[in-house]
mmCIF file of C-alpha atoms in Angstrom:
data_model
loop_
_atom_site.group_PDB
_atom_site.id
_atom_site.type_symbol
_atom_site.label_atom_id
_atom_site.label_comp_id
_atom_site.label_asym_id
_atom_site.label_seq_id
_atom_site.Cartn_x
_atom_site.Cartn_y
_atom_site.Cartn_z
ATOM 1 C CA MET A 1271 -6.032 -1.764 -24.936
ATOM 2 C CA PRO A 1272 -3.477 0.263 -22.907
ATOM 3 C CA GLN A 1273 -4.551 1.553 -19.533
ATOM 4 C CA ASP A 1274 -5.062 5.304 -19.117
ATOM 5 C CA ARG A 1275 -1.942 6.623 -17.375
ATOM 6 C CA ARG A 1276 -3.972 8.980 -15.192
ATOM 7 C CA THR A 1277 -5.862 6.045 -13.695
ATOM 8 C CA ASP A 1278 -2.985 3.542 -13.729
ATOM 9 C CA MET A 1279 -3.095 1.983 -10.262
ATOM 10 C CA LEU A 1280 0.662 1.300 -10.125
ATOM 11 C CA LEU A 1281 1.508 4.915 -10.913
ATOM 12 C CA THR A 1282 -1.033 6.155 -8.377
ATOM 13 C CA ILE A 1283 0.321 3.849 -5.664
ATOM 14 C CA SER A 1284 3.889 4.827 -6.548
ATOM 15 C CA ARG A 1285 3.080 8.514 -6.319
ATOM 16 C CA HIS A 1286 1.459 8.089 -2.885
ATOM 17 C CA ALA A 1287 4.215 5.778 -1.623
ATOM 18 C CA LEU A 1288 6.824 8.353 -2.650
ATOM 19 C CA ARG A 1289 4.948 11.080 -0.788
ATOM 20 C CA ILE A 1290 4.903 8.900 2.328
ATOM 21 C CA ALA A 1291 8.608 8.063 1.906
ATOM 22 C CA ILE A 1292 9.478 11.746 1.562
ATOM 23 C CA ALA A 1293 7.520 12.564 4.730
ATOM 24 C CA VAL A 1294 9.183 9.720 6.656
ATOM 25 C CA ILE A 1295 12.667 10.765 5.506
ATOM 26 C CA ALA A 1296 12.013 14.392 6.444
ATOM 27 C CA ALA A 1297 10.692 13.302 9.858
ATOM 28 C CA ALA A 1298 13.769 11.124 10.393
ATOM 29 C CA MET A 1299 16.019 14.098 9.618
ATOM 30 C CA VAL A 1300 14.206 16.194 12.211
ATOM 31 C CA LEU A 1301 14.354 13.366 14.769
ATOM 32 C CA VAL A 1302 18.098 12.849 14.314
ATOM 33 C CA ALA A 1303 18.747 16.569 14.714
ATOM 34 C CA TRP A 1304 16.468 16.699 17.769
ATOM 35 C CA ALA A 1305 18.185 13.653 19.295
ATOM 36 C CA LEU A 1306 21.584 15.300 18.895
ATOM 37 C CA VAL A 1307 20.418 18.451 20.638
ATOM 38 C CA ALA A 1308 18.844 16.367 23.412
ATOM 39 C CA LEU A 1309 22.026 14.309 23.798
ATOM 40 C CA LEU A 1310 24.189 17.383 23.973
ATOM 41 C CA PHE A 1311 22.080 19.529 26.296
ATOM 42 C CA PHE A 1312 19.696 17.148 28.099
ATOM 43 C CA PRO A 1313 21.237 13.678 28.252
ATOM 44 C CA ALA A 1314 19.403 11.051 30.276
ATOM 45 C CA ARG A 1315 21.281 10.092 33.421
ATOM 46 C CA HIS A 1316 22.159 6.557 32.282
ATOM 47 C CA ILE A 1317 23.390 7.875 28.922
ATOM 48 C CA ALA A 1318 25.453 10.568 30.655
ATOM 49 C CA GLU A 1319 27.011 7.825 32.808
ATOM 50 C CA GLN A 1320 27.808 5.733 29.747
ATOM 51 C CA LEU A 1321 29.302 8.773 28.028
ATOM 52 C CA ALA A 1322 31.454 9.512 31.070
ATOM 53 C CA ALA A 1323 32.733 5.922 31.122
ATOM 54 C CA ALA A 1324 33.478 5.842 27.384
ATOM 55 C CA PRO A 1325 36.678 7.213 25.805
ATOM 56 C CA THR A 1326 36.796 10.954 25.123
ATOM 57 C CA ILE A 1327 36.542 10.358 21.364
ATOM 58 C CA THR A 1328 33.035 8.951 21.834
ATOM 59 C CA LEU A 1329 31.019 12.183 21.694
ATOM 60 C CA PRO A 1330 32.680 13.420 18.484
ATOM 61 C CA LEU A 1331 32.101 9.980 16.942
ATOM 62 C CA ILE A 1332 28.431 10.154 17.916
ATOM 63 C CA PHE A 1333 28.129 13.488 16.121
ATOM 64 C CA LEU A 1334 30.092 12.186 13.152
ATOM 65 C CA SER A 1335 27.784 9.163 12.954
ATOM 66 C CA ALA A 1336 24.714 11.375 13.172
ATOM 67 C CA GLY A 1337 26.165 13.659 10.498
ATOM 68 C CA VAL A 1338 26.749 10.709 8.174
ATOM 69 C CA GLY A 1339 23.204 9.540 8.932
ATOM 70 C CA ILE A 1340 21.790 12.959 8.071
ATOM 71 C CA VAL A 1341 23.788 13.006 4.836
ATOM 72 C CA MET A 1342 22.303 9.603 3.985
ATOM 73 C CA LEU A 1343 18.815 10.929 4.690
ATOM 74 C CA VAL A 1344 19.380 14.047 2.566
ATOM 75 C CA LEU A 1345 20.635 11.901 -0.320
ATOM 76 C CA SER A 1346 17.664 9.564 0.120
ATOM 77 C CA LEU A 1347 15.285 12.511 0.069
ATOM 78 C CA ARG A 1348 16.818 13.792 -3.169
ATOM 79 C CA PHE A 1349 16.563 10.265 -4.619
ATOM 80 C CA ALA A 1350 12.856 10.072 -3.759
ATOM 81 C CA LEU A 1351 12.208 13.518 -5.246
ATOM 82 C CA GLU A 1352 13.991 12.581 -8.496
ATOM 83 C CA LEU A 1353 12.022 9.340 -8.687
ATOM 84 C CA GLY A 1354 8.822 11.292 -8.130
ATOM 85 C CA ARG A 1355 9.654 13.511 -11.107
ATOM 86 C CA ILE A 1356 10.191 10.425 -13.261
ATOM 87 C CA VAL A 1357 6.874 8.945 -12.135
ATOM 88 C CA HIS A 1358 5.217 12.247 -13.061
ATOM 89 C CA THR A 1359 6.649 12.177 -16.583
ATOM 90 C CA VAL A 1360 5.498 8.576 -17.011
ATOM 91 C CA GLN A 1361 2.044 9.575 -15.844
ATOM 92 C CA THR A 1362 1.911 12.483 -18.299
ATOM 93 C CA GLY A 1363 2.962 10.159 -21.124
ATOM 94 C CA ASP A 1364 6.527 11.300 -21.851
ATOM 95 C CA PRO A 1365 8.926 8.930 -20.044
ATOM 96 C CA PHE A 1366 11.699 9.312 -22.644
ATOM 97 C CA GLU A 1367 12.092 13.032 -22.180
ATOM 98 C CA PRO A 1368 15.800 13.948 -21.978
ATOM 99 C CA GLY A 1369 15.398 15.160 -18.396
ATOM 100 C CA ASN A 1370 14.667 11.636 -17.203
ATOM 101 C CA ALA A 1371 18.070 10.424 -18.357
ATOM 102 C CA ASP A 1372 19.647 13.180 -16.269
ATOM 103 C CA ARG A 1373 17.413 12.264 -13.325
ATOM 104 C CA LEU A 1374 18.413 8.613 -13.554
ATOM 105 C CA ALA A 1375 22.092 9.555 -13.642
ATOM 106 C CA ARG A 1376 21.629 11.800 -10.581
ATOM 107 C CA MET A 1377 19.804 8.956 -8.849
ATOM 108 C CA GLY A 1378 22.786 6.707 -9.619
ATOM 109 C CA TRP A 1379 25.147 9.185 -7.954
ATOM 110 C CA LEU A 1380 22.769 9.555 -5.003
ATOM 111 C CA ALA A 1381 22.556 5.770 -4.582
ATOM 112 C CA LEU A 1382 26.333 5.568 -4.729
ATOM 113 C CA GLY A 1383 26.594 8.316 -2.103
ATOM 114 C CA VAL A 1384 24.185 6.531 0.252
ATOM 115 C CA THR A 1385 26.130 3.299 -0.222
ATOM 116 C CA VAL A 1386 29.493 4.876 0.557
ATOM 117 C CA ALA A 1387 27.994 6.697 3.545
ATOM 118 C CA SER A 1388 26.594 3.409 4.869
ATOM 119 C CA TRP A 1389 30.047 1.836 4.508
ATOM 120 C CA LEU A 1390 31.388 4.673 6.690
ATOM 121 C CA LEU A 1391 28.522 4.558 9.176
ATOM 122 C CA PHE A 1392 28.611 0.822 9.930
ATOM 123 C CA PRO A 1393 32.081 0.756 11.565
ATOM 124 C CA LEU A 1394 31.358 3.964 13.486
ATOM 125 C CA VAL A 1395 28.136 2.626 14.966
ATOM 126 C CA SER A 1396 29.722 -0.778 15.603
ATOM 127 C CA TRP A 1397 32.446 0.926 17.633
ATOM 128 C CA LEU A 1398 29.910 3.018 19.565
ATOM 129 C CA ALA A 1399 27.780 -0.056 20.323
ATOM 130 C CA GLN A 1400 30.445 -1.424 22.638
ATOM 131 C CA TYR A 1401 29.919 1.546 24.982
ATOM 132 C CA PHE A 1402 26.145 2.030 24.768
ATOM 133 C CA GLU A 1403 23.685 -0.745 25.523
ATOM 134 C CA GLU A 1404 20.976 1.146 23.611
ATOM 135 C CA ILE A 1405 22.801 0.612 20.329
ATOM 136 C CA SER A 1406 22.506 -2.693 18.567
ATOM 137 C CA VAL A 1407 24.128 -3.291 15.229
ATOM 138 C CA GLY A 1408 22.740 -5.842 12.845
ATOM 139 C CA GLY A 1409 23.578 -6.734 9.314
ATOM 140 C CA GLY A 1410 26.575 -5.126 7.760
ATOM 141 C CA THR A 1411 27.675 -3.517 4.578
ATOM 142 C CA SER A 1412 26.103 -4.551 1.303
ATOM 143 C CA LEU A 1413 26.842 -4.301 -2.380
ATOM 144 C CA GLY A 1414 23.147 -3.808 -3.192
ATOM 145 C CA GLY A 1415 23.462 -0.026 -3.314
ATOM 146 C CA LEU A 1416 26.410 -0.330 -5.647
ATOM 147 C CA ALA A 1417 24.385 -2.611 -7.929
ATOM 148 C CA LEU A 1418 21.505 -0.122 -7.846
ATOM 149 C CA ALA A 1419 23.848 2.747 -8.788
ATOM 150 C CA VAL A 1420 25.293 0.807 -11.733
ATOM 151 C CA THR A 1421 21.788 -0.161 -12.874
ATOM 152 C CA LEU A 1422 20.661 3.476 -12.737
ATOM 153 C CA PHE A 1423 23.704 4.646 -14.727
ATOM 154 C CA ILE A 1424 22.906 2.045 -17.402
ATOM 155 C CA LEU A 1425 19.225 3.035 -17.450
ATOM 156 C CA ALA A 1426 20.254 6.669 -17.847
ATOM 157 C CA ARG A 1427 22.138 5.718 -21.009
ATOM 158 C CA VAL A 1428 19.179 3.691 -22.253
ATOM 159 C CA PHE A 1429 16.874 6.671 -21.679
ATOM 160 C CA ARG A 1430 19.292 9.042 -23.449
ATOM 161 C CA HIS A 1431 19.436 6.673 -26.401
ATOM 162 C CA GLY A 1432 15.630 6.297 -26.393
ATOM 163 C CA ALA A 1433 15.151 10.067 -26.326
ATOM 164 C CA ALA A 1434 17.644 10.502 -29.193
ATOM 165 C CA MET A 1435 15.898 7.803 -31.241
ATOM 166 C CA ARG A 1436 12.537 9.470 -30.648
ATOM 167 C CA ASP A 1437 13.961 12.851 -31.718
ATOM 168 C CA ASP A 1438 15.451 11.255 -34.861
ATOM 169 C CA LEU A 1439 12.127 9.604 -35.664
ATOM 170 C CA GLU A 1440 10.205 12.843 -35.188
ATOM 171 C CA GLY A 1441 12.717 14.624 -37.443
ATOM 172 C CA THR A 1442 12.199 12.134 -40.277
ATOM 173 C CA VAL A 1443 8.408 12.096 -40.200
#
């Protein structure tokens, strides 16, 4: 016997996890913006000394890095909101609505955008790390985001095909 979608534990957990993720992403956006203002107008003495010792291009690169980071957060927020809309349609019992195919395609573009932004951010932060002891860079670039984007584009096509098949079936009955 299928489980009632309104009481499906996985959907409930997903919905709450997405709400938490959205709050964390929004908080991170505010913190990055606040940190930039603090760096510009109220830098700590040791950071001001490190800035003075670094090349003149350093401050613009810090702002460029923060800008790329904010773009990544905005794209991630949009991704989480789109996923939340898909979870809602699954919970209401209509996952193959045509809008979900569009949402999955948008999520693919958002994932691709985050991936490209991370490929830009990694070398910037790596360069800045040589001048600021507070910055540590671990890991590197990954192809995981690219794989996610491709998967989402394929799922979007599957959902479009599923929605078309459902419409055809409803038209023949």
